PDB file of C-alpha atoms in Angstrom:
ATOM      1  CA  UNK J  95     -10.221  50.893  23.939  1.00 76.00           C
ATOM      2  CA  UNK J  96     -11.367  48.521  26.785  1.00 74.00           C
ATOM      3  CA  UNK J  97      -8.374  49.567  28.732  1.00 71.00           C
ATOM      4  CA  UNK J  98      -8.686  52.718  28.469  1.00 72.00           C
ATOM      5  CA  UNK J  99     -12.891  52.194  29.430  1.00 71.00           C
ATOM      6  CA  UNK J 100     -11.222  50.149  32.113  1.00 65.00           C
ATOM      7  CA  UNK J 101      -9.468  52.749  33.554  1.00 63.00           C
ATOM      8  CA  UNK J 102     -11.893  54.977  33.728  1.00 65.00           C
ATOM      9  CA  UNK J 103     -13.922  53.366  36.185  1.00 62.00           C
ATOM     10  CA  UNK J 104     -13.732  54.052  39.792  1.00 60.00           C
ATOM     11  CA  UNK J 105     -10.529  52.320  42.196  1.00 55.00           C
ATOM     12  CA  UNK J 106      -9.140  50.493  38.804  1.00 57.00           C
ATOM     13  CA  UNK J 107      -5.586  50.261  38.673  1.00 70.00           C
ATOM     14  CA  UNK J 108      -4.155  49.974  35.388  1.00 75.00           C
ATOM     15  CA  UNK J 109      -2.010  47.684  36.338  1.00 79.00           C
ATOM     16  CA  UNK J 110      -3.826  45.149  38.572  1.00 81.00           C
ATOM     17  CA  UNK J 111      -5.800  44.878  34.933  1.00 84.00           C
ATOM     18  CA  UNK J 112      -2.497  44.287  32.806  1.00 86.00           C
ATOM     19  CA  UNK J 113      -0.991  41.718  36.200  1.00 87.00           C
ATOM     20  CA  UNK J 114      -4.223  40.000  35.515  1.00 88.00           C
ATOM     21  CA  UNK J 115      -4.354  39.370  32.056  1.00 89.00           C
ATOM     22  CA  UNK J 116      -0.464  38.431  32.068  1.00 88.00           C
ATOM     23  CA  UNK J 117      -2.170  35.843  34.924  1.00 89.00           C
ATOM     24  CA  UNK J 118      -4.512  34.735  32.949  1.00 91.00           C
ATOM     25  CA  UNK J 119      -2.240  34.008  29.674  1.00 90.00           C
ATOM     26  CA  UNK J 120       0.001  32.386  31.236  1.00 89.00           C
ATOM     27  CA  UNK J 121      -2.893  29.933  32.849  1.00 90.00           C
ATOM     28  CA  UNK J 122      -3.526  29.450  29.248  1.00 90.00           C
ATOM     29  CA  UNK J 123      -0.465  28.632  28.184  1.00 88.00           C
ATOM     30  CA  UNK J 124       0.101  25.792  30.538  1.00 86.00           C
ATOM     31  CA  UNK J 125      -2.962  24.698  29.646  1.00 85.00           C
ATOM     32  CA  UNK J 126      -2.229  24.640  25.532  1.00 83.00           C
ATOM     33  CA  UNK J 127       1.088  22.048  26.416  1.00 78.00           C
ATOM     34  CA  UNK J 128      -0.804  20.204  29.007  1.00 75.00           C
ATOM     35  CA  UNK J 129      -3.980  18.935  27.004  1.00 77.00           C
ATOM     36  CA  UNK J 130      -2.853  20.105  23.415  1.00 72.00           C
ATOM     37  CA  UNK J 131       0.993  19.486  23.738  1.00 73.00           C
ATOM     38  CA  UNK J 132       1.103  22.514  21.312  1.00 74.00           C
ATOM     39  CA  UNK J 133       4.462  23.663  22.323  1.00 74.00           C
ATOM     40  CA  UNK J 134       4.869  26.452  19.798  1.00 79.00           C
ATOM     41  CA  UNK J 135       1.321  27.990  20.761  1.00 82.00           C
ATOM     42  CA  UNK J 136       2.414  27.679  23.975  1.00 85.00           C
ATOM     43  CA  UNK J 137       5.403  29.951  23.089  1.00 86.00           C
ATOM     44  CA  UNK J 138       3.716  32.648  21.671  1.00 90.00           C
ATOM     45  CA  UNK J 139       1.364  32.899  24.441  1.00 89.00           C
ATOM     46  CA  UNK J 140       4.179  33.090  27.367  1.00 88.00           C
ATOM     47  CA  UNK J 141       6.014  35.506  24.796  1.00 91.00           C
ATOM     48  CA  UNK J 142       2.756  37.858  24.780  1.00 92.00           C
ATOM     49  CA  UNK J 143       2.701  37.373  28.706  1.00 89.00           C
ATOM     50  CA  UNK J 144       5.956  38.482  29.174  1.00 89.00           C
ATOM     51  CA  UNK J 145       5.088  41.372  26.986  1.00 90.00           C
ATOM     52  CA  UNK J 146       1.845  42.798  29.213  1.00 89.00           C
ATOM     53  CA  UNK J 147       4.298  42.019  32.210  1.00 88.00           C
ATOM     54  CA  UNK J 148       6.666  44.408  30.712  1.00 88.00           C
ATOM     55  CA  UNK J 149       4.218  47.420  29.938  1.00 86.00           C
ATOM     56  CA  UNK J 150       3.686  47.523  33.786  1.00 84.00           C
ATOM     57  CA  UNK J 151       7.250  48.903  34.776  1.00 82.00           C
ATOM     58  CA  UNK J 152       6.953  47.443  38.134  1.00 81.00           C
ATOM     59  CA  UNK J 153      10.212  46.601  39.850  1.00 83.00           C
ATOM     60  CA  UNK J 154       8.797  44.287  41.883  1.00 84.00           C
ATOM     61  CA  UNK J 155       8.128  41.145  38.995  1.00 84.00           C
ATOM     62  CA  UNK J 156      11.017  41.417  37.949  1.00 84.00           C
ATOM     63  CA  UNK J 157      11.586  37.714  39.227  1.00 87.00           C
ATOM     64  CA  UNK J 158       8.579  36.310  37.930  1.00 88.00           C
ATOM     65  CA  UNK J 159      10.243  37.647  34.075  1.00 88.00           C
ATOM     66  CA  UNK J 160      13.345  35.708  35.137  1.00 88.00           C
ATOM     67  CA  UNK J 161      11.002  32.454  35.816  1.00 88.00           C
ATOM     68  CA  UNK J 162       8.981  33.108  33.020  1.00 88.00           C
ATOM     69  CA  UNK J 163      12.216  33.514  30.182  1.00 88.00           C
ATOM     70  CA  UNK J 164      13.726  30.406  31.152  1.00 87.00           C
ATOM     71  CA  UNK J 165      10.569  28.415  31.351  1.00 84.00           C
ATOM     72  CA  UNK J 166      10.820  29.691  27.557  1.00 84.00           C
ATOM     73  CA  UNK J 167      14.627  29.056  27.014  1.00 84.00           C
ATOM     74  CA  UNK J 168      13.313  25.684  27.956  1.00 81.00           C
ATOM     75  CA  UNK J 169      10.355  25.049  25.853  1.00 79.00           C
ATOM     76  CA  UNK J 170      12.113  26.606  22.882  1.00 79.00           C
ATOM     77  CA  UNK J 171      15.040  23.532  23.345  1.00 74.00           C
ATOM     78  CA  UNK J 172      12.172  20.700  22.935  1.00 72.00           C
ATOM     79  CA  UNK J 173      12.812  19.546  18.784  1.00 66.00           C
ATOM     80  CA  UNK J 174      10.224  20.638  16.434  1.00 66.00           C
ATOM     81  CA  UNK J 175       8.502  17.989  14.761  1.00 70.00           C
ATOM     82  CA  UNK J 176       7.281  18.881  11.559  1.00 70.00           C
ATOM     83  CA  UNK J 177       2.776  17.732  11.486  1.00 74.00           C
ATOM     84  CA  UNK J 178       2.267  19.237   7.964  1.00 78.00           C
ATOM     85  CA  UNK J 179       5.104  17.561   6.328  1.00 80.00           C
ATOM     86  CA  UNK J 180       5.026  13.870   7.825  1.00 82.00           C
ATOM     87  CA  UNK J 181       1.390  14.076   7.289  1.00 84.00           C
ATOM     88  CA  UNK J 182       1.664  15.124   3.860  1.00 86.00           C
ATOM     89  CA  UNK J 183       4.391  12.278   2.931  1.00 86.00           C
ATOM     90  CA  UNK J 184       2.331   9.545   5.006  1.00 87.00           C
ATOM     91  CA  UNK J 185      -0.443  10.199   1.987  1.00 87.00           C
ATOM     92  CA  UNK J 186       1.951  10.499  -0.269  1.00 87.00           C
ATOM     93  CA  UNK J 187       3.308   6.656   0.716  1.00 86.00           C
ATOM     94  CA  UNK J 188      -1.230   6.029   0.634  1.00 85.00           C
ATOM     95  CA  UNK J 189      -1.038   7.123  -3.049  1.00 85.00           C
ATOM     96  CA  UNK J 190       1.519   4.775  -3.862  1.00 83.00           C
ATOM     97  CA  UNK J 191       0.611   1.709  -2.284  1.00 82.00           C
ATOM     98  CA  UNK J 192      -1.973   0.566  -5.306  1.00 78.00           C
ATOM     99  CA  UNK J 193       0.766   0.927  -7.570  1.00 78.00           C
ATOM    100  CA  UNK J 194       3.431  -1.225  -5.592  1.00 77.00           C
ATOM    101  CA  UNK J 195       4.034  -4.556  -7.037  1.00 73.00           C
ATOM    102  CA  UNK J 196       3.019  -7.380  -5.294  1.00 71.00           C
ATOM    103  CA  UNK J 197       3.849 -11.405  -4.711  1.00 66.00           C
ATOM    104  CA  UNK J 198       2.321 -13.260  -8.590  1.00 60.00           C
ATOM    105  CA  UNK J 199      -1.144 -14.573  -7.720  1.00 49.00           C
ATOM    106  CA  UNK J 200      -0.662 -17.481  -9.475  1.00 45.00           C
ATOM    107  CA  UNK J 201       2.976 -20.005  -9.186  1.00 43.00           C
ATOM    108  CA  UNK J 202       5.403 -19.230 -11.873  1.00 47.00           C
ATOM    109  CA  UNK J 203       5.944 -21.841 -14.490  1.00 50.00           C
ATOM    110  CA  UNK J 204       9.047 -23.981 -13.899  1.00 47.00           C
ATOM    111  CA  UNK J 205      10.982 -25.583 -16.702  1.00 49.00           C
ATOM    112  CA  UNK J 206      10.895 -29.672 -15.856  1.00 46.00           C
ATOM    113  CA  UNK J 207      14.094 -31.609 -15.742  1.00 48.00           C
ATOM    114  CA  UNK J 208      15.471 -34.794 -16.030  1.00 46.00           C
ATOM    115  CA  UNK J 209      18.011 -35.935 -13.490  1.00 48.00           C
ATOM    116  CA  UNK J 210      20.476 -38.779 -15.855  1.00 49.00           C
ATOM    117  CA  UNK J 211      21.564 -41.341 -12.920  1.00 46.00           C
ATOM    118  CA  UNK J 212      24.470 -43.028 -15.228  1.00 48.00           C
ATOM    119  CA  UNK J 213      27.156 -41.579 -14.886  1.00 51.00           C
ATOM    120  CA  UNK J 214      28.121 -39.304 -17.718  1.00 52.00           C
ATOM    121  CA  UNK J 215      32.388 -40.519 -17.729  1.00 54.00           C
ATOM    122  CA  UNK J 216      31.678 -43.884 -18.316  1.00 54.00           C
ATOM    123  CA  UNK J 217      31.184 -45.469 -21.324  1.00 60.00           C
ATOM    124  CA  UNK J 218      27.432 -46.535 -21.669  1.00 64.00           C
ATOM    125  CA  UNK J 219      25.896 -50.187 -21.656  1.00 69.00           C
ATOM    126  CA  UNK J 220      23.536 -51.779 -23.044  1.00 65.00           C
ATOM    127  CA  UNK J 221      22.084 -51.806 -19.856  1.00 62.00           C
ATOM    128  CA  UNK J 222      22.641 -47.791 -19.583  1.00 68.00           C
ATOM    129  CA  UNK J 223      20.687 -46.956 -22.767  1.00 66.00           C
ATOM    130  CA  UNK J 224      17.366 -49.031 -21.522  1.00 61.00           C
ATOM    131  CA  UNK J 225      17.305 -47.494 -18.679  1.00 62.00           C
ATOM    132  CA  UNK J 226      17.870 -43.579 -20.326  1.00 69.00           C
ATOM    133  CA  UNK J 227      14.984 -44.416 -22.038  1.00 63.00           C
ATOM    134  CA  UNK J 228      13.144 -45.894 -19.377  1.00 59.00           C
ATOM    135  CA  UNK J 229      13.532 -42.105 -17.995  1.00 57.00           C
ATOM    136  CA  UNK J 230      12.919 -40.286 -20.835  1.00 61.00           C
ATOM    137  CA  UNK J 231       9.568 -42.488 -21.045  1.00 57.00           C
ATOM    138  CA  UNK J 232       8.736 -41.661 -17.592  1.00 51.00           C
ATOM    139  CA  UNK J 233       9.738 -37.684 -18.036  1.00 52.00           C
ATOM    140  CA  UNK J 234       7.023 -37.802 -19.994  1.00 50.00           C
ATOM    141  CA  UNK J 235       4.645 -38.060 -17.520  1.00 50.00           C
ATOM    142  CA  UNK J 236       6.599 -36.884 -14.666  1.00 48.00           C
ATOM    143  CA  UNK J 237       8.178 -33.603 -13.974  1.00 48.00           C
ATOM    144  CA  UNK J 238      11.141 -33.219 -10.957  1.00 49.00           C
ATOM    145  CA  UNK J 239      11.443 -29.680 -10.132  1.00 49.00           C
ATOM    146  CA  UNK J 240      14.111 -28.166  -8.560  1.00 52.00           C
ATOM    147  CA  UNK J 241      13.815 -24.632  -6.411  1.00 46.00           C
ATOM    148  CA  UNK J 242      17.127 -23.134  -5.083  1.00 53.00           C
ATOM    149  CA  UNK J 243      14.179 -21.103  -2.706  1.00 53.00           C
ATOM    150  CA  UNK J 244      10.705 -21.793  -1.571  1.00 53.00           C
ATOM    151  CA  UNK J 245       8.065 -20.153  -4.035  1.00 47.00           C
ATOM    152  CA  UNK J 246       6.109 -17.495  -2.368  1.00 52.00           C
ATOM    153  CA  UNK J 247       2.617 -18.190  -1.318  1.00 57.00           C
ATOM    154  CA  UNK J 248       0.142 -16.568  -3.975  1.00 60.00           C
ATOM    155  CA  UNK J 249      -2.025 -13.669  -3.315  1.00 64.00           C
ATOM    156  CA  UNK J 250      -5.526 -14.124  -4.682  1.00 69.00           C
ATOM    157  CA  UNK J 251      -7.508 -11.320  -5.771  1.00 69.00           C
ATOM    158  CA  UNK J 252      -9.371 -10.852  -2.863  1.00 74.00           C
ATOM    159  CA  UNK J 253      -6.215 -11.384  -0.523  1.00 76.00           C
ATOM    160  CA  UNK J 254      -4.653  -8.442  -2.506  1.00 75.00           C
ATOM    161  CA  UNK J 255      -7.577  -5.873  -2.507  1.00 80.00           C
ATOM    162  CA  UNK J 256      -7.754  -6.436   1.316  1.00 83.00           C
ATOM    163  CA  UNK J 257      -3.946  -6.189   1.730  1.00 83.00           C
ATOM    164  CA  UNK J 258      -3.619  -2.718  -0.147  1.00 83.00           C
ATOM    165  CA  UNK J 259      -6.821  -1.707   2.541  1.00 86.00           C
ATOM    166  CA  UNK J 260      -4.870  -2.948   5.600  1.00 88.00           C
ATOM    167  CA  UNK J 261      -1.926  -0.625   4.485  1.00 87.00           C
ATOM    168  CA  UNK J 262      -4.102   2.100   4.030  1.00 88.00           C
ATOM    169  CA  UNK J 263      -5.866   1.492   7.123  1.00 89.00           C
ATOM    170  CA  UNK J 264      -2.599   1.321   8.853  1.00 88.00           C
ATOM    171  CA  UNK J 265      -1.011   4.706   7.974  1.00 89.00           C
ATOM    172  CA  UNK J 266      -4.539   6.402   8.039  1.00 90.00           C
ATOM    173  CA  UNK J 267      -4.338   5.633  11.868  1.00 89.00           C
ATOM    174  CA  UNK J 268      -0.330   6.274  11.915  1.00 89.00           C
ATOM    175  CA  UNK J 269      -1.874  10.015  10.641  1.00 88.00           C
ATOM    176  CA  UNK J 270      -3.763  10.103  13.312  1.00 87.00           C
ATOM    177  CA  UNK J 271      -1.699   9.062  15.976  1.00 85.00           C
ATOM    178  CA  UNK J 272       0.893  12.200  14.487  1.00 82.00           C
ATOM    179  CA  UNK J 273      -1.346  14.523  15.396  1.00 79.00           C
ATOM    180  CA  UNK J 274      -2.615  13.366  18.871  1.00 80.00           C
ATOM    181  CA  UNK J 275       1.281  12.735  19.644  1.00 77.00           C
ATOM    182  CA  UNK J 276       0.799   8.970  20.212  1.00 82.00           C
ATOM    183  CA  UNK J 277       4.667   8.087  20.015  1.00 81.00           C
ATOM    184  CA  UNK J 278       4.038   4.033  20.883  1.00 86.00           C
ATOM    185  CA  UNK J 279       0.816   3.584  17.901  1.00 88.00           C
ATOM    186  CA  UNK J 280       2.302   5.893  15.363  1.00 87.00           C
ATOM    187  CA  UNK J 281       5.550   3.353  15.339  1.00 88.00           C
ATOM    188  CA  UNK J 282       3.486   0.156  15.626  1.00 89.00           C
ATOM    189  CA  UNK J 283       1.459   1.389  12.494  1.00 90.00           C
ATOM    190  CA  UNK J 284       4.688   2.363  10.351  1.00 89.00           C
ATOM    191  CA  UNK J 285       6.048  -0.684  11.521  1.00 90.00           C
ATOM    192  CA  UNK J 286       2.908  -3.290  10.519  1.00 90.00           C
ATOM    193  CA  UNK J 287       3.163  -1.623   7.228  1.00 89.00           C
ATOM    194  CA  UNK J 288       7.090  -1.999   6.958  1.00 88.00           C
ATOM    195  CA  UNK J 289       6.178  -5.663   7.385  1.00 88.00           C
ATOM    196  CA  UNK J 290       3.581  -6.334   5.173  1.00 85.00           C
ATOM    197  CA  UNK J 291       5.628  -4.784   2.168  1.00 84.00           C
ATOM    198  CA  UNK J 292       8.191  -7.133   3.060  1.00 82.00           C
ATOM    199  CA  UNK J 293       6.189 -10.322   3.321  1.00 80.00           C
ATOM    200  CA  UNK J 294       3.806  -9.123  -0.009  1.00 78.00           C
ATOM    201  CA  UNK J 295       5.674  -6.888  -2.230  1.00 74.00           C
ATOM    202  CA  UNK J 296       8.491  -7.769  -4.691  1.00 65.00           C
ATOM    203  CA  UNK J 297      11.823  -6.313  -3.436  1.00 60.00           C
ATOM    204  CA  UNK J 298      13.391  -5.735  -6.414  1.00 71.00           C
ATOM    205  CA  UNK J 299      11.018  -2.924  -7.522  1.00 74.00           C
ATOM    206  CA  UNK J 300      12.304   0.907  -7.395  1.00 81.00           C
ATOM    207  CA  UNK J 301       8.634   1.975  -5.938  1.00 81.00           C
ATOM    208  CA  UNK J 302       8.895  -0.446  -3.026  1.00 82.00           C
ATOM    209  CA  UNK J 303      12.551   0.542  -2.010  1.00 84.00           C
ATOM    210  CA  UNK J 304      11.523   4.394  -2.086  1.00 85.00           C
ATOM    211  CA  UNK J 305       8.165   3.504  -0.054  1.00 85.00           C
ATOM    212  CA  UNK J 306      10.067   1.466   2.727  1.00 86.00           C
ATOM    213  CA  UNK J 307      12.928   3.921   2.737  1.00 87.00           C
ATOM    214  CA  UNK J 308      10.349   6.713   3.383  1.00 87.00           C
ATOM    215  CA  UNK J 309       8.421   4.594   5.879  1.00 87.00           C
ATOM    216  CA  UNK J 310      11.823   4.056   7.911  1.00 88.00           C
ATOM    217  CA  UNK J 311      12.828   7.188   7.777  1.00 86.00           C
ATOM    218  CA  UNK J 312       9.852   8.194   9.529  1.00 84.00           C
ATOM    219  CA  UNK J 313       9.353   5.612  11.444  1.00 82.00           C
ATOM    220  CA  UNK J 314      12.831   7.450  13.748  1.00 79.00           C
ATOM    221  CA  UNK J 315      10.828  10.342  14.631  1.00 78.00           C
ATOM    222  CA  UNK J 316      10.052  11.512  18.066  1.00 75.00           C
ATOM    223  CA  UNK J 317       6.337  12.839  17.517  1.00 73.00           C
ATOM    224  CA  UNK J 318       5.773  12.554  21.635  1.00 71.00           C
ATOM    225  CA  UNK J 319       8.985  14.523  22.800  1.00 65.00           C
ATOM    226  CA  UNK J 320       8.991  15.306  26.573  1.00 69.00           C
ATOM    227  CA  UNK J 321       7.616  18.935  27.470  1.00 69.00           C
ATOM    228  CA  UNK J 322       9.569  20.460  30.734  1.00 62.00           C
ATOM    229  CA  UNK J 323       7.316  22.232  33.225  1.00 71.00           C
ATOM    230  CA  UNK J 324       6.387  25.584  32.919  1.00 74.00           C
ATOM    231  CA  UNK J 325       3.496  25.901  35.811  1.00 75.00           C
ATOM    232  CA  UNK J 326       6.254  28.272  37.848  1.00 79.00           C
TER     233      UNK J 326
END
């Protein structure tokens, strides 16, 4: 209807109207990739450019089509990253975090033993039994303990309950940095996390391995890919 009111008036052209809206869009367009890097809205609006291009029937753009569908071709070859979905599994990995299971907060309890220094082929002395229990005297009172690895530091209470906020702190802002397209912050974020969970958390458990292989796998994803230039 405004068209049509449009052309109505007095020394309007219909198509200086339609070249200037097809102007305009296309203005917009580089505008939505520049500040948004919304490549798909982008798309649609060139698309509907090109379309109000081609309901003028003029000859002479013909070249300006040509620009404008491989400025397209172009933008269409940049990889789609998926926003909803990494989102959606980055809360997912939030929900699961206070149910991981983390370092013991207190040192596990280590059966004593008694190192025998005779030596258990020969045939024992007088002097042999004494001293066995000379050291099962002093076992009594003394414990040596032996560790084939070092016993992980203890989380207290309060250590934990600000660990499991850290994390979600960490992929809160690895959300955020999704959406803006911060490719640098939403890796160092994934990757913090990656190493707290394996400094903290217990390896062995099943809800750990799927959380760090979710966290890796999405820690490979290009959510800054490089947009060409479609100002032509």
């Amino acid at each position: 209807q405004n068209a049509e009111r449009i052309a109505q008036l007095p020394g309007a052209d219909r198509n200086d109207w339609l070249l200037a809206e097809a102007e305009y869009l296309l203005r917009l367009a580089n505008q939505r990739l520049g500040l948004e890097k919304d490549w798909q809205g982008a798309v649609a609006i060139l698309v509907a450019a090109d379309n109000v291009l081609a309901e003028t029937e003029n000859p002479l753009i013909s070249s300006v089509r040509q620009l404008l569908a491989k400025e397209l071709q172009s933008l269409r070859a940049v990889p789609a990253v998926d926003l909803t979905g990494a989102v959606a599994r980055l809360q997912a990995v939030q929900d699961q975090i206070n149910e991981l299971e983390w370092m013991p907060r207190t040192l596990p309890q280590v059966t004593a033993t008694v190192k025998d220094v005779a030596d258990p082929e020969a045939a024992p002395t007088a002097w042999d039994k004494f001293l066995s229990k000379a050291l099962a005297g002093i076992g009594t009172i003394v414990r040596i303990r032996e560790h084939d690895q070092a016993l992980p530091a203890p989380l207290t209470p309060d250590q934990h309950y600000y660990l499991q906020q850290n994390m979600n702190l960490m992929l809160e802002q690895a959300q955020v940095a999704l959406v803006r397209q911060q490719d640098v912050l939403y890796k160092q974020s994934i990757g913090r996390t990656l190493g707290w969970l394996e400094e903290f958390s217990i390896v062995k458990s099943a809800k750990t391995a799927a959380v760090k292989e979710t966290l890796v796998e999405l820690s490979v994803w290009n959510v800054s890919p490089e947009f060409p230039e479609i100002s032509g």
